[in-house]
Tab-separated table of C-alpha atoms and ligand atoms in Angstrom:
chain	number	residue	atom	x	y	z
A	126	UNK	CA	30.204	32.127	-121.162
A	127	UNK	CA	29.209	35.730	-121.874
A	128	UNK	CA	30.889	38.111	-124.308
A	129	UNK	CA	33.714	39.778	-122.480
A	130	UNK	CA	35.710	41.751	-125.020
A	131	UNK	CA	35.373	42.343	-128.733
A	132	UNK	CA	37.910	43.674	-131.178
A	133	UNK	CA	35.922	45.296	-133.993
A	134	UNK	CA	37.364	46.307	-137.334
A	135	UNK	CA	40.746	47.186	-135.892
A	136	UNK	CA	43.406	48.430	-138.322
A	137	UNK	CA	46.795	49.886	-137.600
A	138	UNK	CA	49.355	51.505	-139.876
A	139	UNK	CA	52.776	52.426	-138.544
A	140	UNK	CA	54.453	55.400	-140.207
A	141	UNK	CA	58.223	55.176	-139.910
A	142	UNK	CA	60.528	58.191	-139.549
A	143	UNK	CA	61.260	58.060	-143.300
A	144	UNK	CA	57.499	58.258	-143.961
A	145	UNK	CA	57.281	54.636	-145.165
A	146	UNK	CA	54.093	52.964	-144.008
A	147	UNK	CA	53.609	49.484	-142.618
A	148	UNK	CA	50.079	48.142	-142.392
A	149	UNK	CA	50.399	46.007	-139.260
A	150	UNK	CA	46.730	45.092	-138.789
A	151	UNK	CA	43.938	45.159	-141.342
A	152	UNK	CA	40.308	44.981	-140.202
A	153	UNK	CA	40.746	42.561	-137.318
A	154	UNK	CA	37.700	41.180	-135.493
A	155	UNK	CA	37.978	38.961	-132.437
A	156	UNK	CA	35.535	37.912	-129.736
A	157	UNK	CA	36.774	36.844	-126.330
A	158	UNK	CA	34.404	35.262	-123.826
A	159	UNK	CA	34.614	35.611	-120.053
A	160	UNK	CA	37.065	33.099	-118.626
A	161	UNK	CA	38.162	31.912	-122.031
A	162	UNK	CA	41.753	31.130	-123.034
A	163	UNK	CA	42.297	32.439	-126.564
A	164	UNK	CA	45.524	31.747	-128.437
A	165	UNK	CA	46.647	34.164	-131.124
A	166	UNK	CA	48.965	32.507	-133.578
A	167	UNK	CA	50.616	33.753	-136.739
A	168	UNK	CA	53.916	34.307	-138.509
A	169	UNK	CA	56.470	36.696	-137.092
A	170	UNK	CA	55.629	40.327	-137.899
A	171	UNK	CA	51.910	39.735	-138.474
A	172	UNK	CA	50.885	42.167	-135.756
A	173	UNK	CA	50.293	39.912	-132.736
A	174	UNK	CA	52.180	42.123	-130.286
A	175	UNK	CA	50.594	45.210	-131.846
A	176	UNK	CA	47.121	43.800	-131.206
A	177	UNK	CA	47.999	42.778	-127.657
A	178	UNK	CA	49.368	46.247	-126.862
A	179	UNK	CA	46.121	47.790	-128.093
A	180	UNK	CA	44.037	45.483	-125.940
A	181	UNK	CA	46.298	46.400	-123.016
A	182	UNK	CA	45.641	50.083	-123.644
A	183	UNK	CA	49.358	50.680	-124.298
A	184	UNK	CA	48.609	51.840	-127.859
A	185	UNK	CA	45.496	53.902	-128.478
A	186	UNK	CA	46.387	55.091	-131.971
A	187	UNK	CA	44.376	52.780	-134.235
A	188	UNK	CA	41.175	52.529	-136.262
A	189	UNK	CA	38.232	50.435	-135.141
A	190	UNK	CA	37.149	49.782	-131.590
A	191	UNK	CA	37.540	47.614	-128.547
A	192	UNK	CA	34.317	46.870	-126.721
A	193	UNK	CA	34.455	45.611	-123.137
A	194	UNK	CA	31.638	44.268	-121.014
A	195	UNK	CA	33.460	46.012	-118.156
A	196	UNK	CA	35.835	48.781	-119.195
A	197	UNK	CA	39.239	48.005	-117.645
A	198	UNK	CA	40.939	50.692	-115.584
A	199	UNK	CA	44.326	51.480	-117.157
A	200	UNK	CA	47.209	49.841	-115.343
A	201	UNK	CA	44.916	47.986	-112.941
A	202	UNK	CA	42.628	45.556	-114.644
A	203	UNK	CA	45.018	44.185	-117.249
A	204	UNK	CA	47.927	41.896	-116.465
A	205	UNK	CA	50.699	41.696	-119.048
A	206	UNK	CA	53.390	39.036	-119.336
A	207	UNK	CA	56.257	39.508	-121.808
A	208	UNK	CA	58.536	36.951	-123.409
A	209	UNK	CA	61.384	38.205	-121.251
A	210	UNK	CA	60.233	38.435	-117.634
A	211	UNK	CA	61.095	42.070	-116.950
A	212	UNK	CA	61.785	41.654	-113.226
A	213	UNK	CA	63.632	44.331	-111.295
A	214	UNK	CA	67.018	42.764	-110.464
A	215	UNK	CA	67.455	44.678	-107.202
A	216	UNK	CA	64.135	43.490	-105.779
A	217	UNK	CA	63.416	40.088	-104.290
A	218	UNK	CA	60.815	37.841	-105.906
A	219	UNK	CA	58.302	38.861	-103.266
A	220	UNK	CA	58.952	42.567	-103.791
A	221	UNK	CA	58.751	42.165	-107.563
A	222	UNK	CA	55.367	40.512	-107.203
A	223	UNK	CA	54.134	43.168	-104.778
A	224	UNK	CA	55.078	45.944	-107.198
A	225	UNK	CA	51.561	46.291	-108.568
A	226	UNK	CA	50.121	46.486	-105.084
A	227	UNK	CA	52.633	49.119	-104.004
A	228	UNK	CA	51.704	51.186	-107.031
A	229	UNK	CA	48.169	51.105	-105.686
A	230	UNK	CA	49.424	51.888	-102.166
A	231	UNK	CA	48.107	48.583	-100.892
A	232	UNK	CA	50.528	47.775	-98.084
A	233	UNK	CA	47.862	46.183	-95.922
A	234	UNK	CA	48.333	42.739	-94.330
A	235	UNK	CA	45.697	41.520	-96.797
A	236	UNK	CA	47.884	42.780	-99.647
A	237	UNK	CA	50.916	40.962	-98.244
A	238	UNK	CA	48.883	37.815	-97.743
A	239	UNK	CA	47.759	38.069	-101.349
A	240	UNK	CA	51.377	38.178	-102.551
A	241	UNK	CA	52.131	35.128	-100.416
A	242	UNK	CA	49.280	33.111	-101.882
A	243	UNK	CA	50.258	34.121	-105.417
A	244	UNK	CA	53.802	32.912	-104.799
A	245	UNK	CA	52.312	29.669	-103.566
A	246	UNK	CA	50.080	29.464	-106.629
A	247	UNK	CA	53.066	29.722	-108.993
A	248	UNK	CA	55.199	27.419	-106.835
A	249	UNK	CA	57.678	30.052	-105.675
A	250	UNK	CA	56.790	30.270	-101.974
A	251	UNK	CA	60.247	28.983	-101.030
A	252	UNK	CA	61.916	31.632	-103.178
A	253	UNK	CA	60.141	34.760	-101.911
A	254	UNK	CA	63.432	36.208	-100.681
A	255	UNK	CA	65.509	35.271	-103.728
A	256	UNK	CA	66.671	37.728	-106.348
A	257	UNK	CA	65.822	37.240	-110.050
A	258	UNK	CA	69.404	36.303	-110.952
A	259	UNK	CA	69.202	33.395	-108.495
A	260	UNK	CA	66.260	31.852	-110.370
A	261	UNK	CA	66.037	29.675	-113.470
A	262	UNK	CA	64.324	31.014	-116.590
A	263	UNK	CA	61.144	29.107	-115.805
A	264	UNK	CA	61.065	30.414	-112.242
A	265	UNK	CA	61.558	33.968	-113.445
A	266	UNK	CA	58.630	33.562	-115.803
A	267	UNK	CA	56.528	32.181	-112.939
A	268	UNK	CA	57.420	35.274	-110.916
A	269	UNK	CA	56.365	37.471	-113.849
A	270	UNK	CA	53.012	35.654	-114.003
A	271	UNK	CA	52.497	36.127	-110.262
A	272	UNK	CA	53.318	39.820	-110.627
A	273	UNK	CA	50.790	40.182	-113.436
A	274	UNK	CA	48.147	38.566	-111.225
A	275	UNK	CA	49.000	40.642	-108.135
A	276	UNK	CA	46.423	43.342	-108.694
A	277	UNK	CA	43.772	40.812	-109.658
A	278	UNK	CA	43.351	41.901	-113.301
A	279	UNK	CA	40.222	40.987	-115.238
A	280	UNK	CA	42.300	39.761	-118.156
A	281	UNK	CA	45.788	38.342	-118.544
A	282	UNK	CA	47.633	39.165	-121.775
A	283	UNK	CA	50.663	37.012	-122.511
A	284	UNK	CA	53.054	37.754	-125.393
A	285	UNK	CA	55.014	34.592	-126.237
A	286	UNK	CA	55.612	34.039	-122.528
A	287	UNK	CA	57.220	30.622	-122.925
A	288	UNK	CA	59.126	31.281	-126.159
A	289	UNK	CA	62.526	31.594	-124.505
A	290	UNK	CA	62.262	28.442	-122.365
A	291	UNK	CA	63.544	24.930	-123.031
A	292	UNK	CA	60.950	22.306	-123.984
A	293	UNK	CA	60.736	20.563	-120.605
A	294	UNK	CA	60.379	23.803	-118.658
A	295	UNK	CA	57.839	25.015	-121.204
A	296	UNK	CA	55.664	21.931	-120.783
A	297	UNK	CA	55.799	22.333	-117.015
A	298	UNK	CA	54.778	25.984	-117.227
A	299	UNK	CA	51.897	25.017	-119.493
A	300	UNK	CA	50.518	22.823	-116.720
A	301	UNK	CA	51.212	25.562	-114.167
A	302	UNK	CA	49.267	28.045	-116.261
A	303	UNK	CA	46.325	25.665	-116.572
A	304	UNK	CA	46.358	25.145	-112.806
A	305	UNK	CA	46.449	28.915	-112.290
A	306	UNK	CA	43.521	29.239	-114.658
A	307	UNK	CA	41.613	26.570	-112.702
A	308	UNK	CA	42.049	28.654	-109.541
A	309	UNK	CA	41.540	32.147	-110.956
A	310	UNK	CA	39.373	31.579	-114.072
A	311	UNK	CA	41.010	34.606	-115.630
A	312	UNK	CA	40.319	35.450	-119.234
A	313	UNK	CA	43.623	34.920	-121.046
A	314	UNK	CA	44.880	35.991	-124.459
A	315	UNK	CA	48.079	34.186	-125.282
A	316	UNK	CA	50.287	35.049	-128.246
A	317	UNK	CA	52.346	32.123	-129.438
A	318	UNK	CA	54.359	30.789	-132.347
A	319	UNK	CA	53.712	27.204	-131.381
A	320	UNK	CA	50.740	25.232	-132.707
A	321	UNK	CA	51.247	22.659	-129.921
A	322	UNK	CA	51.214	25.347	-127.254
A	323	UNK	CA	48.053	26.881	-128.718
A	324	UNK	CA	46.358	23.478	-128.908
A	325	UNK	CA	47.319	22.440	-125.392
A	326	UNK	CA	46.321	25.639	-123.645
A	327	UNK	CA	43.540	27.323	-125.558
A	328	UNK	CA	39.768	27.039	-125.806
A	329	UNK	CA	39.993	28.633	-129.205
A	330	UNK	CA	42.741	29.623	-131.585
A	331	UNK	CA	42.755	32.684	-133.841
A	332	UNK	CA	45.078	32.175	-136.803
A	333	UNK	CA	46.547	35.342	-138.321
A	334	UNK	CA	47.907	35.881	-141.821
A	335	UNK	CA	51.288	37.379	-142.627
A	336	UNK	CA	51.456	41.161	-143.028
A	337	UNK	CA	49.114	42.881	-143.158
A	338	UNK	CA	47.798	40.947	-140.193
A	339	UNK	CA	44.270	39.696	-140.554
A	340	UNK	CA	42.387	36.968	-138.720
A	341	UNK	CA	42.322	34.104	-141.175
A	342	UNK	CA	40.204	31.761	-139.077
A	343	UNK	CA	39.102	31.103	-135.514
A	344	UNK	CA	38.936	27.466	-134.418
A	345	UNK	CA	37.492	25.955	-131.286
A	346	UNK	CA	39.957	23.437	-129.837
A	347	UNK	CA	38.241	20.008	-129.953
A	348	UNK	CA	39.533	18.886	-126.537
A	349	UNK	CA	38.047	18.785	-123.036
A	350	UNK	CA	39.064	21.657	-120.773
A	351	UNK	CA	40.895	19.215	-118.502
A	352	UNK	CA	44.269	18.907	-120.186
A	353	UNK	CA	47.028	16.669	-118.879
A	354	UNK	CA	50.348	15.665	-120.412
A	355	UNK	CA	48.504	12.654	-121.855
A	356	UNK	CA	46.307	15.026	-123.863
A	357	UNK	CA	49.308	15.547	-126.132
A	358	UNK	CA	49.136	11.858	-127.099
A	359	UNK	CA	45.526	12.022	-128.287
A	360	UNK	CA	44.864	11.691	-132.019
A	361	UNK	CA	42.628	14.814	-131.896
A	362	UNK	CA	45.583	16.757	-130.508
A	363	UNK	CA	47.909	15.878	-133.388
A	364	UNK	CA	45.114	16.360	-135.888
A	365	UNK	CA	44.208	19.838	-134.672
A	366	UNK	CA	47.832	20.961	-134.338
A	367	UNK	CA	48.510	19.635	-137.848
A	368	UNK	CA	45.537	21.556	-139.206
A	369	UNK	CA	46.825	24.770	-137.595
A	370	UNK	CA	50.292	24.163	-139.001
A	371	UNK	CA	48.862	23.791	-142.491
A	372	UNK	CA	46.816	26.919	-142.121
A	373	UNK	CA	49.932	28.861	-141.173
A	374	UNK	CA	51.783	27.778	-144.292
B	213	ADP	N1	56.795	50.975	-133.404
B	213	ADP	C1	56.768	50.515	-134.663
B	213	ADP	N2	57.067	51.334	-135.711
B	213	ADP	C2	57.013	50.882	-136.980
B	213	ADP	N3	56.695	49.612	-137.325
B	213	ADP	C3	56.402	48.755	-136.324
B	213	ADP	C4	56.429	49.157	-134.950
B	213	ADP	N4	56.094	48.084	-134.181
B	213	ADP	C5	55.869	47.062	-135.039
B	213	ADP	N5	56.049	47.463	-136.324
B	213	ADP	C6	55.856	46.659	-137.525
B	213	ADP	O1	54.519	46.167	-137.509
B	213	ADP	C7	54.479	44.798	-137.893
B	213	ADP	C8	53.874	43.961	-136.791
B	213	ADP	O2	54.729	43.937	-135.657
B	213	ADP	P1	54.423	43.080	-134.352
B	213	ADP	O3	53.087	43.447	-133.847
B	213	ADP	O4	55.565	43.237	-133.432
B	213	ADP	O5	54.381	41.586	-134.951
B	213	ADP	P2	54.450	40.161	-134.213
B	213	ADP	O6	54.303	40.394	-132.746
B	213	ADP	O7	53.328	39.371	-134.802
B	213	ADP	O8	55.765	39.557	-134.560
B	213	ADP	C9	55.914	44.414	-138.226
B	213	ADP	O9	56.098	44.541	-139.599
B	213	ADP	C10	56.746	45.431	-137.500
B	213	ADP	O10	57.949	45.674	-138.175
B	214	MG	MG1	55.545	39.954	-131.154
């Protein structure tokens, strides 16, 4: 795997309206390889969302630099998935997913076919005509993932995408995401609170410290890429997750 994106010496201080300053990130370095799944884990308020927004190009006001092997085009090459799937309630699932394509004026049959295969990929082909309120939380999040993939981004950024789901749905979406990765080989940065989620999904885990957010350590996950529900029963799984938990304390 070749170097894909590097975060180099990134710091960020927010200045509130009353002039008080919050150092959100302090000298953060992170290397992401092409096709890698990197989990970013750390206590609430340590700057995970801040870092993700910078990588997404949504916040350009920071010190340090982001180096890309291929500079992403704003709004095109980066897919973003939020904790709450921000679907448009008046659009069907299919028309939510095609949103990115419409923004790029891609109304070609190939574009429509692409939306169809994405819906198939996330298991929503039977719900193309449904509205978001007719879906379960897990299905809505699947639709949000399909939408993020619609314009074929070079990287998928996910900010606690499974945090609001119940445990069974979450486990199922974990396997869905791994299957999607198998098909697309997208580079993924996943922000999570959960050491189990990080262990199950990631190739490597970056552990952040509480404010000001720094990278405390980066660990390679000692598991084969092929993860199945049985992976969670392996002694290495519990050991690694336990080590992460300790590091977060
Ligand atoms: N727009 C903002 N203005 C001021 N402070 C902010 C803003 N966004 C985030 N912060 C502060 O920066 C820190 C990091 O926030 P955030 O990146 O959301 O953390 P996390 O996602 O890890 O929970 C927090 O202390 C938060 O209060
Ligand atoms: Mg956050």
